[in-house]
PDB file of C-alpha atoms and ligand atoms in Angstrom:
ATOM      1  CA  MET A   5      -0.193  -0.216  -0.168  1.00 80.00           C
ATOM      2  CA  ALA A   6       1.241   3.736  -0.537  1.00 93.00           C
ATOM      3  CA  LYS A   7       2.600   5.559   1.859  1.00 97.00           C
ATOM      4  CA  PRO A   8       0.702   8.301   3.030  1.00 98.00           C
ATOM      5  CA  LYS A   9       1.886  11.485   1.576  1.00 98.00           C
ATOM      6  CA  VAL A  10       2.948  14.279   4.430  1.00 98.00           C
ATOM      7  CA  LEU A  11       3.859  18.165   3.964  1.00 98.00           C
ATOM      8  CA  VAL A  12       5.669  18.579   6.956  1.00 98.00           C
ATOM      9  CA  THR A  13       5.864  23.052   6.853  1.00 97.00           C
ATOM     10  CA  ARG A  14       8.740  23.774   8.798  1.00 97.00           C
ATOM     11  CA  ARG A  15      12.509  22.406   9.967  1.00 97.00           C
ATOM     12  CA  TRP A  16      11.447  19.943  12.700  1.00 98.00           C
ATOM     13  CA  PRO A  17      14.288  18.086  15.033  1.00 98.00           C
ATOM     14  CA  ALA A  18      16.585  16.137  12.407  1.00 97.00           C
ATOM     15  CA  ALA A  19      15.611  12.562  14.503  1.00 98.00           C
ATOM     16  CA  VAL A  20      11.947  13.532  14.051  1.00 98.00           C
ATOM     17  CA  GLU A  21      12.381  14.173  10.447  1.00 98.00           C
ATOM     18  CA  ALA A  22      14.095  11.315   9.864  1.00 98.00           C
ATOM     19  CA  GLN A  23      11.604   8.731  11.411  1.00 98.00           C
ATOM     20  CA  LEU A  24       8.852  10.814   9.346  1.00 98.00           C
ATOM     21  CA  SER A  25      10.905   9.964   5.997  1.00 97.00           C
ATOM     22  CA  GLU A  26      11.444   6.348   7.051  1.00 97.00           C
ATOM     23  CA  LYS A  27       7.265   5.887   7.605  1.00 97.00           C
ATOM     24  CA  PHE A  28       5.657   8.618   5.293  1.00 98.00           C
ATOM     25  CA  ASP A  29       5.687   9.839   1.957  1.00 98.00           C
ATOM     26  CA  ALA A  30       7.231  13.261   3.349  1.00 98.00           C
ATOM     27  CA  VAL A  31       8.043  16.630   2.083  1.00 98.00           C
ATOM     28  CA  LEU A  32      10.372  18.543   4.416  1.00 97.00           C
ATOM     29  CA  ASN A  33       9.972  22.315   4.172  1.00 95.00           C
ATOM     30  CA  THR A  34      14.336  22.144   3.762  1.00 93.00           C
ATOM     31  CA  ASN A  35      14.338  26.199   3.672  1.00 95.00           C
ATOM     32  CA  ASP A  36      12.385  26.547   6.796  1.00 96.00           C
ATOM     33  CA  VAL A  37      10.475  29.565   5.339  1.00 94.00           C
ATOM     34  CA  PRO A  38       6.753  29.733   6.567  1.00 93.00           C
ATOM     35  CA  LEU A  39       4.088  28.844   4.285  1.00 93.00           C
ATOM     36  CA  GLY A  40       1.549  31.312   2.744  1.00 93.00           C
ATOM     37  CA  GLU A  41      -2.134  31.045   2.597  1.00 93.00           C
ATOM     38  CA  THR A  42      -1.907  30.021  -0.999  1.00 95.00           C
ATOM     39  CA  GLU A  43       0.702  27.541  -0.502  1.00 96.00           C
ATOM     40  CA  ILE A  44      -1.370  25.774   2.245  1.00 97.00           C
ATOM     41  CA  GLN A  45      -4.820  25.678  -0.056  1.00 96.00           C
ATOM     42  CA  ASP A  46      -1.799  24.005  -2.621  1.00 96.00           C
ATOM     43  CA  ALA A  47      -0.798  21.664   0.351  1.00 97.00           C
ATOM     44  CA  LEU A  48      -4.599  21.017   1.380  1.00 97.00           C
ATOM     45  CA  LYS A  49      -5.157  19.585  -2.281  1.00 97.00           C
ATOM     46  CA  THR A  50      -2.027  17.512  -2.507  1.00 97.00           C
ATOM     47  CA  TYR A  51      -1.344  16.220   0.720  1.00 98.00           C
ATOM     48  CA  ASP A  52      -3.127  13.115   2.976  1.00 98.00           C
ATOM     49  CA  ALA A  53      -1.380  14.944   5.895  1.00 98.00           C
ATOM     50  CA  VAL A  54      -0.076  18.520   6.195  1.00 98.00           C
ATOM     51  CA  LEU A  55       1.974  19.043   9.772  1.00 98.00           C
ATOM     52  CA  PRO A  56       1.189  22.679  10.627  1.00 98.00           C
ATOM     53  CA  THR A  57       2.680  25.027  13.535  1.00 96.00           C
ATOM     54  CA  VAL A  58       1.556  28.072  14.955  1.00 95.00           C
ATOM     55  CA  THR A  59       3.705  30.076  11.994  1.00 94.00           C
ATOM     56  CA  ASP A  60       0.918  28.864   9.393  1.00 94.00           C
ATOM     57  CA  LYS A  61      -2.060  30.498   8.932  1.00 93.00           C
ATOM     58  CA  VAL A  62      -4.746  27.470   8.637  1.00 96.00           C
ATOM     59  CA  SER A  63      -7.305  30.474   8.060  1.00 95.00           C
ATOM     60  CA  ALA A  64     -10.713  30.620   6.280  1.00 96.00           C
ATOM     61  CA  ARG A  65      -9.427  31.524   3.359  1.00 96.00           C
ATOM     62  CA  ALA A  66      -6.430  29.221   3.103  1.00 96.00           C
ATOM     63  CA  LEU A  67      -9.220  26.262   4.068  1.00 97.00           C
ATOM     64  CA  ASP A  68     -11.399  27.673   0.997  1.00 96.00           C
ATOM     65  CA  VAL A  69     -10.544  24.394  -1.059  1.00 96.00           C
ATOM     66  CA  THR A  70     -13.213  21.993  -2.367  1.00 95.00           C
ATOM     67  CA  LYS A  71     -12.779  18.897  -1.839  1.00 93.00           C
ATOM     68  CA  PRO A  72      -9.699  18.929  -0.260  1.00 97.00           C
ATOM     69  CA  GLN A  73      -6.884  15.980  -0.305  1.00 98.00           C
ATOM     70  CA  THR A  74      -5.990  16.482   3.599  1.00 98.00           C
ATOM     71  CA  LYS A  75      -7.471  14.200   6.208  1.00 98.00           C
ATOM     72  CA  ILE A  76      -5.469  15.421   9.031  1.00 98.00           C
ATOM     73  CA  LEU A  77      -4.040  18.553  10.302  1.00 98.00           C
ATOM     74  CA  ALA A  78      -1.440  17.329  13.016  1.00 98.00           C
ATOM     75  CA  ASN A  79      -0.227  20.347  14.441  1.00 98.00           C
ATOM     76  CA  TYR A  80       3.286  20.502  15.859  1.00 98.00           C
ATOM     77  CA  GLY A  81       2.328  22.449  19.459  1.00 98.00           C
ATOM     78  CA  VAL A  82      -0.358  22.438  21.568  1.00 97.00           C
ATOM     79  CA  GLY A  83      -1.837  25.708  20.611  1.00 96.00           C
ATOM     80  CA  PHE A  84      -4.180  26.024  17.746  1.00 96.00           C
ATOM     81  CA  SER A  85      -5.641  29.080  17.756  1.00 95.00           C
ATOM     82  CA  HIS A  86      -3.776  29.414  14.154  1.00 95.00           C
ATOM     83  CA  ILE A  87      -6.347  26.860  12.666  1.00 97.00           C
ATOM     84  CA  ASP A  88      -9.737  28.260  11.997  1.00 96.00           C
ATOM     85  CA  MET A  89     -11.501  25.084  13.707  1.00 96.00           C
ATOM     86  CA  GLY A  90     -15.134  25.805  11.683  1.00 95.00           C
ATOM     87  CA  ARG A  91     -14.061  25.383   8.728  1.00 96.00           C
ATOM     88  CA  VAL A  92     -12.433  22.296   9.446  1.00 97.00           C
ATOM     89  CA  ALA A  93     -14.967  20.883  10.681  1.00 96.00           C
ATOM     90  CA  ASP A  94     -16.849  21.705   6.891  1.00 95.00           C
ATOM     91  CA  HIS A  95     -14.268  19.190   5.588  1.00 97.00           C
ATOM     92  CA  GLY A  96     -14.697  17.180   8.248  1.00 96.00           C
ATOM     93  CA  MET A  97     -11.109  16.879   8.877  1.00 98.00           C
ATOM     94  CA  THR A  98      -9.321  15.798  11.967  1.00 98.00           C
ATOM     95  CA  VAL A  99      -7.179  18.188  14.023  1.00 98.00           C
ATOM     96  CA  THR A 100      -4.466  16.791  16.534  1.00 98.00           C
ATOM     97  CA  ASN A 101      -1.964  18.557  18.739  1.00 98.00           C
ATOM     98  CA  THR A 102       0.986  17.985  20.820  1.00 98.00           C
ATOM     99  CA  PRO A 103       0.123  18.402  24.669  1.00 97.00           C
ATOM    100  CA  ASP A 104       1.979  17.399  28.164  1.00 97.00           C
ATOM    101  CA  VAL A 105       5.370  16.943  26.091  1.00 98.00           C
ATOM    102  CA  LEU A 106       5.999  20.743  26.567  1.00 98.00           C
ATOM    103  CA  SER A 107       4.515  22.048  29.636  1.00 98.00           C
ATOM    104  CA  GLU A 108       7.384  21.892  32.081  1.00 98.00           C
ATOM    105  CA  CYS A 109       9.378  23.606  29.683  1.00 98.00           C
ATOM    106  CA  THR A 110       6.861  26.536  28.888  1.00 98.00           C
ATOM    107  CA  ALA A 111       6.140  26.751  32.851  1.00 98.00           C
ATOM    108  CA  ASP A 112      10.056  27.049  32.930  1.00 99.00           C
ATOM    109  CA  ILE A 113      10.021  30.108  30.602  1.00 98.00           C
ATOM    110  CA  ALA A 114       7.000  31.533  32.528  1.00 99.00           C
ATOM    111  CA  MET A 115       9.327  31.187  35.471  1.00 99.00           C
ATOM    112  CA  THR A 116      12.627  32.975  33.495  1.00 99.00           C
ATOM    113  CA  LEU A 117      10.500  35.780  32.816  1.00 99.00           C
ATOM    114  CA  LEU A 118       8.809  36.149  36.144  1.00 99.00           C
ATOM    115  CA  LEU A 119      12.283  36.231  37.545  1.00 98.00           C
ATOM    116  CA  MET A 120      13.661  38.516  34.916  1.00 98.00           C
ATOM    117  CA  VAL A 121      10.793  40.925  35.357  1.00 98.00           C
ATOM    118  CA  ALA A 122      10.994  41.134  38.894  1.00 98.00           C
ATOM    119  CA  ARG A 123      14.458  41.347  38.962  1.00 98.00           C
ATOM    120  CA  ARG A 124      15.013  43.373  36.430  1.00 98.00           C
ATOM    121  CA  ALA A 125      17.515  41.278  34.788  1.00 98.00           C
ATOM    122  CA  SER A 126      16.958  42.324  31.621  1.00 97.00           C
ATOM    123  CA  GLU A 127      17.802  45.917  32.291  1.00 97.00           C
ATOM    124  CA  GLY A 128      20.973  44.934  34.142  1.00 98.00           C
ATOM    125  CA  GLU A 129      21.953  43.065  31.191  1.00 98.00           C
ATOM    126  CA  ARG A 130      21.580  45.924  28.721  1.00 97.00           C
ATOM    127  CA  GLU A 131      23.214  48.154  30.861  1.00 98.00           C
ATOM    128  CA  LEU A 132      26.175  46.153  31.439  1.00 98.00           C
ATOM    129  CA  ARG A 133      26.476  45.197  27.673  1.00 98.00           C
ATOM    130  CA  ALA A 134      26.080  49.053  26.888  1.00 98.00           C
ATOM    131  CA  GLY A 135      29.757  49.640  29.263  1.00 98.00           C
ATOM    132  CA  ASN A 136      27.399  51.889  31.441  1.00 98.00           C
ATOM    133  CA  TRP A 137      27.684  49.927  34.673  1.00 98.00           C
ATOM    134  CA  SER A 138      29.178  51.614  37.305  1.00 98.00           C
ATOM    135  CA  GLY A 139      29.695  49.558  39.627  1.00 98.00           C
ATOM    136  CA  TRP A 140      27.425  48.264  43.017  1.00 98.00           C
ATOM    137  CA  ARG A 141      26.115  50.698  45.363  1.00 98.00           C
ATOM    138  CA  PRO A 142      22.766  49.854  47.105  1.00 98.00           C
ATOM    139  CA  THR A 143      20.422  51.858  45.454  1.00 98.00           C
ATOM    140  CA  HIS A 144      21.420  50.289  41.493  1.00 98.00           C
ATOM    141  CA  LEU A 145      18.058  48.356  39.783  1.00 98.00           C
ATOM    142  CA  VAL A 146      16.475  47.381  43.022  1.00 98.00           C
ATOM    143  CA  GLY A 147      13.660  44.989  42.043  1.00 98.00           C
ATOM    144  CA  THR A 148      11.297  43.271  43.788  1.00 98.00           C
ATOM    145  CA  LYS A 149      10.990  40.010  45.890  1.00 98.00           C
ATOM    146  CA  VAL A 150       9.473  37.060  44.443  1.00 98.00           C
ATOM    147  CA  SER A 151       9.502  34.546  47.429  1.00 98.00           C
ATOM    148  CA  GLY A 152       6.319  34.409  49.444  1.00 98.00           C
ATOM    149  CA  LYS A 153       4.351  36.586  47.459  1.00 98.00           C
ATOM    150  CA  THR A 154       1.383  35.876  45.350  1.00 99.00           C
ATOM    151  CA  ILE A 155       0.648  34.662  41.928  1.00 99.00           C
ATOM    152  CA  GLY A 156      -2.632  34.403  40.005  1.00 99.00           C
ATOM    153  CA  ILE A 157      -2.741  31.476  37.553  1.00 98.00           C
ATOM    154  CA  VAL A 158      -4.885  32.415  34.672  1.00 99.00           C
ATOM    155  CA  GLY A 159      -5.778  29.045  32.509  1.00 98.00           C
ATOM    156  CA  PHE A 160      -5.156  25.559  34.906  1.00 98.00           C
ATOM    157  CA  GLY A 161      -4.282  23.643  32.577  1.00 98.00           C
ATOM    158  CA  ARG A 162      -1.551  21.188  32.485  1.00 98.00           C
ATOM    159  CA  ILE A 163       0.935  24.466  31.842  1.00 98.00           C
ATOM    160  CA  GLY A 164      -1.106  26.533  34.445  1.00 98.00           C
ATOM    161  CA  GLN A 165      -0.356  23.555  36.766  1.00 98.00           C
ATOM    162  CA  GLU A 166       3.430  22.797  36.283  1.00 98.00           C
ATOM    163  CA  MET A 167       3.861  27.111  36.947  1.00 99.00           C
ATOM    164  CA  ALA A 168       2.107  26.839  40.113  1.00 99.00           C
ATOM    165  CA  ARG A 169       4.317  23.739  41.266  1.00 98.00           C
ATOM    166  CA  ARG A 170       7.307  25.716  40.527  1.00 98.00           C
ATOM    167  CA  ALA A 171       5.916  29.085  42.506  1.00 98.00           C
ATOM    168  CA  HIS A 172       4.706  27.296  45.150  1.00 98.00           C
ATOM    169  CA  HIS A 173       6.981  24.617  45.709  1.00 98.00           C
ATOM    170  CA  GLY A 174      10.015  26.348  44.668  1.00 98.00           C
ATOM    171  CA  PHE A 175       9.330  30.314  45.893  1.00 98.00           C
ATOM    172  CA  GLY A 176       6.856  29.323  48.357  1.00 98.00           C
ATOM    173  CA  MET A 177       4.344  31.232  46.735  1.00 98.00           C
ATOM    174  CA  ASN A 178       0.734  31.589  47.571  1.00 98.00           C
ATOM    175  CA  VAL A 179      -1.472  30.758  44.249  1.00 99.00           C
ATOM    176  CA  VAL A 180      -4.254  32.142  43.221  1.00 99.00           C
ATOM    177  CA  VAL A 181      -6.377  30.437  40.249  1.00 99.00           C
ATOM    178  CA  TYR A 182      -9.068  31.367  37.796  1.00 98.00           C
ATOM    179  CA  ASN A 183      -9.966  28.411  35.534  1.00 98.00           C
ATOM    180  CA  ARG A 184     -13.693  28.207  33.509  1.00 96.00           C
ATOM    181  CA  SER A 185     -13.932  25.001  35.092  1.00 97.00           C
ATOM    182  CA  ARG A 186     -14.181  23.839  38.694  1.00 98.00           C
ATOM    183  CA  VAL A 187     -10.726  22.225  39.463  1.00 98.00           C
ATOM    184  CA  PRO A 188     -10.809  19.458  41.687  1.00 98.00           C
ATOM    185  CA  GLU A 189     -10.042  20.236  45.404  1.00 98.00           C
ATOM    186  CA  GLY A 190      -7.484  17.627  45.177  1.00 98.00           C
ATOM    187  CA  VAL A 191      -5.928  19.239  42.238  1.00 98.00           C
ATOM    188  CA  LEU A 192      -5.558  22.557  43.917  1.00 98.00           C
ATOM    189  CA  ALA A 193      -4.255  20.791  47.384  1.00 98.00           C
ATOM    190  CA  GLN A 194      -1.072  19.886  45.629  1.00 98.00           C
ATOM    191  CA  TYR A 195      -0.327  23.835  44.734  1.00 98.00           C
ATOM    192  CA  GLY A 196      -2.051  24.786  47.943  1.00 98.00           C
ATOM    193  CA  ALA A 197      -4.128  26.677  45.545  1.00 98.00           C
ATOM    194  CA  THR A 198      -7.478  28.525  45.637  1.00 98.00           C
ATOM    195  CA  GLN A 199      -9.566  29.296  43.124  1.00 98.00           C
ATOM    196  CA  VAL A 200     -11.495  32.355  42.221  1.00 98.00           C
ATOM    197  CA  ASP A 201     -15.055  32.311  40.186  1.00 98.00           C
ATOM    198  CA  THR A 202     -13.775  35.192  37.941  1.00 98.00           C
ATOM    199  CA  LEU A 203     -10.764  36.846  36.530  1.00 98.00           C
ATOM    200  CA  ASP A 204     -11.946  40.491  38.140  1.00 98.00           C
ATOM    201  CA  GLU A 205     -11.421  38.557  41.309  1.00 98.00           C
ATOM    202  CA  LEU A 206      -8.276  37.383  40.884  1.00 98.00           C
ATOM    203  CA  MET A 207      -6.464  40.463  39.405  1.00 98.00           C
ATOM    204  CA  PRO A 208      -6.094  43.000  42.400  1.00 98.00           C
ATOM    205  CA  LEU A 209      -5.063  39.785  44.710  1.00 98.00           C
ATOM    206  CA  CYS A 210      -2.125  39.054  42.876  1.00 98.00           C
ATOM    207  CA  ASP A 211       1.607  40.425  42.947  1.00 99.00           C
ATOM    208  CA  PHE A 212       2.003  38.407  39.831  1.00 99.00           C
ATOM    209  CA  VAL A 213      -0.205  37.530  37.208  1.00 99.00           C
ATOM    210  CA  SER A 214       0.569  34.492  34.603  1.00 99.00           C
ATOM    211  CA  LEU A 215      -1.520  33.739  31.774  1.00 99.00           C
ATOM    212  CA  HIS A 216      -1.786  30.040  30.558  1.00 98.00           C
ATOM    213  CA  CYS A 217      -5.040  29.826  28.709  1.00 98.00           C
ATOM    214  CA  PRO A 218      -5.916  29.158  25.295  1.00 97.00           C
ATOM    215  CA  GLY A 219      -5.561  31.763  22.311  1.00 96.00           C
ATOM    216  CA  GLY A 220      -8.692  32.744  19.792  1.00 95.00           C
ATOM    217  CA  THR A 221     -10.931  34.679  19.549  1.00 94.00           C
ATOM    218  CA  ALA A 222     -12.487  33.827  22.796  1.00 94.00           C
ATOM    219  CA  ASN A 223      -9.715  35.316  24.613  1.00 98.00           C
ATOM    220  CA  ARG A 224      -9.083  37.714  22.475  1.00 98.00           C
ATOM    221  CA  HIS A 225      -8.209  41.186  24.760  1.00 98.00           C
ATOM    222  CA  LEU A 226      -8.832  39.110  27.666  1.00 98.00           C
ATOM    223  CA  ILE A 227      -6.767  41.378  29.515  1.00 98.00           C
ATOM    224  CA  ASN A 228      -7.720  45.083  28.909  1.00 98.00           C
ATOM    225  CA  THR A 229      -7.446  48.259  30.096  1.00 98.00           C
ATOM    226  CA  ARG A 230     -10.336  47.764  32.690  1.00 98.00           C
ATOM    227  CA  ARG A 231      -8.835  44.601  33.855  1.00 98.00           C
ATOM    228  CA  LEU A 232      -4.991  45.816  33.738  1.00 98.00           C
ATOM    229  CA  ASN A 233      -6.363  48.955  36.200  1.00 98.00           C
ATOM    230  CA  LEU A 234      -7.772  45.652  38.557  1.00 98.00           C
ATOM    231  CA  MET A 235      -3.768  45.096  38.987  1.00 98.00           C
ATOM    232  CA  LYS A 236      -1.944  46.036  42.143  1.00 98.00           C
ATOM    233  CA  PRO A 237       0.192  49.157  41.155  1.00 98.00           C
ATOM    234  CA  ASP A 238       3.070  47.263  41.810  1.00 98.00           C
ATOM    235  CA  ALA A 239       2.124  43.921  40.212  1.00 98.00           C
ATOM    236  CA  PHE A 240       3.694  42.090  37.066  1.00 99.00           C
ATOM    237  CA  LEU A 241       2.030  40.219  34.232  1.00 99.00           C
ATOM    238  CA  ILE A 242       3.553  37.488  32.516  1.00 99.00           C
ATOM    239  CA  ASN A 243       2.363  35.977  29.322  1.00 99.00           C
ATOM    240  CA  THR A 244       3.390  32.562  27.648  1.00 98.00           C
ATOM    241  CA  ALA A 245       0.113  31.595  26.566  1.00 98.00           C
ATOM    242  CA  ARG A 246      -0.912  33.816  23.187  1.00 98.00           C
ATOM    243  CA  GLY A 247      -0.120  37.226  22.333  1.00 98.00           C
ATOM    244  CA  GLU A 248      -3.812  38.242  21.372  1.00 97.00           C
ATOM    245  CA  VAL A 249      -4.886  37.415  25.234  1.00 98.00           C
ATOM    246  CA  ILE A 250      -3.495  40.954  26.078  1.00 98.00           C
ATOM    247  CA  ASP A 251      -4.715  44.100  24.276  1.00 98.00           C
ATOM    248  CA  GLU A 252      -0.977  45.288  23.750  1.00 98.00           C
ATOM    249  CA  LEU A 253      -1.807  48.870  23.570  1.00 97.00           C
ATOM    250  CA  ALA A 254      -3.502  48.816  26.650  1.00 98.00           C
ATOM    251  CA  LEU A 255      -0.005  46.758  28.051  1.00 98.00           C
ATOM    252  CA  THR A 256       1.933  49.683  26.734  1.00 98.00           C
ATOM    253  CA  ARG A 257      -0.141  52.437  28.265  1.00 97.00           C
ATOM    254  CA  ALA A 258       0.008  50.756  31.523  1.00 98.00           C
ATOM    255  CA  LEU A 259       3.701  50.084  31.375  1.00 98.00           C
ATOM    256  CA  TRP A 260       4.399  53.851  30.089  1.00 97.00           C
ATOM    257  CA  PHE A 261       2.366  55.465  33.276  1.00 97.00           C
ATOM    258  CA  GLU A 262       3.231  52.788  35.423  1.00 97.00           C
ATOM    259  CA  THR A 263       0.129  51.704  36.447  1.00 98.00           C
ATOM    260  CA  ILE A 264       1.512  48.008  37.083  1.00 98.00           C
ATOM    261  CA  GLY A 265       5.023  47.201  38.022  1.00 98.00           C
ATOM    262  CA  GLY A 266       6.037  45.819  34.922  1.00 98.00           C
ATOM    263  CA  ALA A 267       5.523  42.986  32.121  1.00 99.00           C
ATOM    264  CA  ALA A 268       7.381  39.965  30.589  1.00 99.00           C
ATOM    265  CA  LEU A 269       5.843  38.384  27.535  1.00 98.00           C
ATOM    266  CA  ASP A 270       7.220  35.173  25.401  1.00 98.00           C
ATOM    267  CA  VAL A 271       4.218  35.446  22.780  1.00 98.00           C
ATOM    268  CA  PHE A 272       2.796  38.662  20.850  1.00 98.00           C
ATOM    269  CA  ASP A 273      -0.133  39.703  18.727  1.00 97.00           C
ATOM    270  CA  GLY A 274       0.921  39.629  15.171  1.00 95.00           C
ATOM    271  CA  GLU A 275       4.434  37.845  15.820  1.00 96.00           C
ATOM    272  CA  PRO A 276       6.643  38.326  14.485  1.00 96.00           C
ATOM    273  CA  ASN A 277       6.080  41.714  14.528  1.00 97.00           C
ATOM    274  CA  ILE A 278       6.708  43.562  17.463  1.00 97.00           C
ATOM    275  CA  ASN A 279       4.190  46.518  18.480  1.00 96.00           C
ATOM    276  CA  PRO A 280       7.223  48.852  18.291  1.00 96.00           C
ATOM    277  CA  GLU A 281       5.730  50.713  21.248  1.00 94.00           C
ATOM    278  CA  LEU A 282       6.614  47.916  23.337  1.00 96.00           C
ATOM    279  CA  LEU A 283      10.653  48.275  22.201  1.00 95.00           C
ATOM    280  CA  ASP A 284      10.161  51.714  24.086  1.00 92.00           C
ATOM    281  CA  CYS A 285       9.216  50.146  27.611  1.00 95.00           C
ATOM    282  CA  ASP A 286      11.601  49.859  29.917  1.00 93.00           C
ATOM    283  CA  ASN A 287       9.796  47.752  32.363  1.00 96.00           C
ATOM    284  CA  LEU A 288       9.128  44.897  30.006  1.00 98.00           C
ATOM    285  CA  VAL A 289      10.965  41.798  29.518  1.00 98.00           C
ATOM    286  CA  MET A 290      10.796  39.877  25.593  1.00 98.00           C
ATOM    287  CA  LEU A 291      11.740  36.814  24.301  1.00 98.00           C
ATOM    288  CA  PRO A 292      10.743  35.063  20.968  1.00 98.00           C
ATOM    289  CA  HIS A 293       8.308  32.690  21.769  1.00 98.00           C
ATOM    290  CA  LEU A 294      10.882  30.012  23.497  1.00 98.00           C
ATOM    291  CA  GLY A 295       8.081  28.152  25.682  1.00 98.00           C
ATOM    292  CA  SER A 296       8.907  24.978  24.417  1.00 98.00           C
ATOM    293  CA  ALA A 297      12.338  25.873  22.622  1.00 98.00           C
ATOM    294  CA  THR A 298      14.502  22.828  24.366  1.00 98.00           C
ATOM    295  CA  ARG A 299      15.928  19.803  22.731  1.00 98.00           C
ATOM    296  CA  GLU A 300      13.781  17.483  24.947  1.00 98.00           C
ATOM    297  CA  ALA A 301      10.426  18.884  24.387  1.00 98.00           C
ATOM    298  CA  ARG A 302      11.017  19.819  20.319  1.00 98.00           C
ATOM    299  CA  GLU A 303      12.172  16.354  19.483  1.00 98.00           C
ATOM    300  CA  ALA A 304       8.845  14.991  22.092  1.00 98.00           C
ATOM    301  CA  MET A 305       6.631  17.111  20.336  1.00 98.00           C
ATOM    302  CA  GLY A 306       7.857  16.088  16.931  1.00 98.00           C
ATOM    303  CA  PHE A 307       7.460  11.804  17.914  1.00 98.00           C
ATOM    304  CA  ARG A 308       3.964  12.785  19.373  1.00 98.00           C
ATOM    305  CA  VAL A 309       2.924  13.828  15.872  1.00 98.00           C
ATOM    306  CA  LEU A 310       4.414  10.979  14.761  1.00 98.00           C
ATOM    307  CA  ASP A 311       2.064   8.704  16.793  1.00 98.00           C
ATOM    308  CA  ASN A 312      -0.942  10.798  15.965  1.00 98.00           C
ATOM    309  CA  LEU A 313      -0.290  10.367  12.563  1.00 98.00           C
ATOM    310  CA  SER A 314       0.407   6.778  13.125  1.00 98.00           C
ATOM    311  CA  ASP A 315      -3.235   6.234  15.037  1.00 98.00           C
ATOM    312  CA  PHE A 316      -4.763   8.233  12.667  1.00 98.00           C
ATOM    313  CA  PHE A 317      -3.596   6.274   9.147  1.00 98.00           C
ATOM    314  CA  GLU A 318      -4.117   2.842  10.811  1.00 97.00           C
ATOM    315  CA  GLY A 319      -7.313   3.269  11.428  1.00 97.00           C
ATOM    316  CA  ARG A 320      -7.469   4.688  15.416  1.00 98.00           C
ATOM    317  CA  THR A 321      -8.395   7.758  16.973  1.00 98.00           C
ATOM    318  CA  PRO A 322      -5.139   9.554  17.204  1.00 98.00           C
ATOM    319  CA  ARG A 323      -4.417  10.349  21.340  1.00 96.00           C
ATOM    320  CA  ASP A 324      -4.038  14.153  21.034  1.00 98.00           C
ATOM    321  CA  ARG A 325      -7.290  14.804  18.725  1.00 98.00           C
ATOM    322  CA  VAL A 326      -9.062  18.118  19.142  1.00 98.00           C
ATOM    323  CA  ASN A 327     -12.228  18.016  17.554  1.00 97.00           C
TER     324      ASN A 327
HETATM  325  C1  DGY B  28       2.480  25.560  21.329  1.00 58.85           C
HETATM  326  O1  DGY B  28       3.118  24.437  21.375  1.00 58.85           O
HETATM  327  O2  DGY B  28       1.471  25.948  20.921  1.00 58.85           O
HETATM  328  C2  DGY B  28       4.146  26.715  21.219  1.00 58.85           C
HETATM  329  O3  DGY B  28       3.341  27.842  21.896  1.00 58.85           O
HETATM  330  C3  DGY B  28       4.425  26.222  20.049  1.00 58.85           C
HETATM  331  O4  DGY B  28       3.393  26.907  19.115  1.00 58.85           O
END
């Protein structure tokens, strides 16, 4: 029987690409340039499976194809707000993602950002590299203590819980949770956490607010001017979820007028384009979407896609089916 035709839209770890080529009739994107909407349309007409990632906008327009050949979009990544799930459903396509294997590494980056912004690490490094460090003094780059403070976690899925584990067991922080559904008491107890019913309730309680909810239209600008105004004036906002969750214009104003202490972002609305006003905020730490960027996580994500494809083409329901 002919092997299924599979298109990989970006470069993946070599070990995963090797297995993909062995098991499938795989076309790799050796120049690593993201696909445009027309190229995605062409791919949907040609391949049995397309393996997109966050840089591929599988929009309604890209999915505007009559009788696509593609039966499965096996996404490389846990978030899939770049895929128009409504149009996918019209075509009866299966969509899978890669949960679990990146939760710890993404929480590690969230904690990295939290520590960097609280302890003014980016400001310090910029000063030192610019040759402007004049030496130790009691008033130099004084930051905020992290241990024992209160952290609010927005979205208590696997990554949110890993963040809570680090914050509570590593830094003795009090954990407050906002989640769409009720979290079982036993799960909250593992992190000494308390759940509140609304995001508005959570915001004023916290020294740090860390976002771990899905992106997409439902959560677009969940953090807006009104909610930023609910934060303590010295509190920090951390985002490793999706850029669209924060209204960046509102955040820029909050940072400029110091109505909050600072922010730290790994994701941006419209990335890789960065709103130029963000670049001028000193009390802001920015990383280029590094949440899952470890050798271990990126390989495991790839092998999880392989598992999902094998399940699908061998007639089983893929373990990570999301629709
Ligand atoms: C994820 O897995 O969602 C990462 O953010 C990369 O897309």
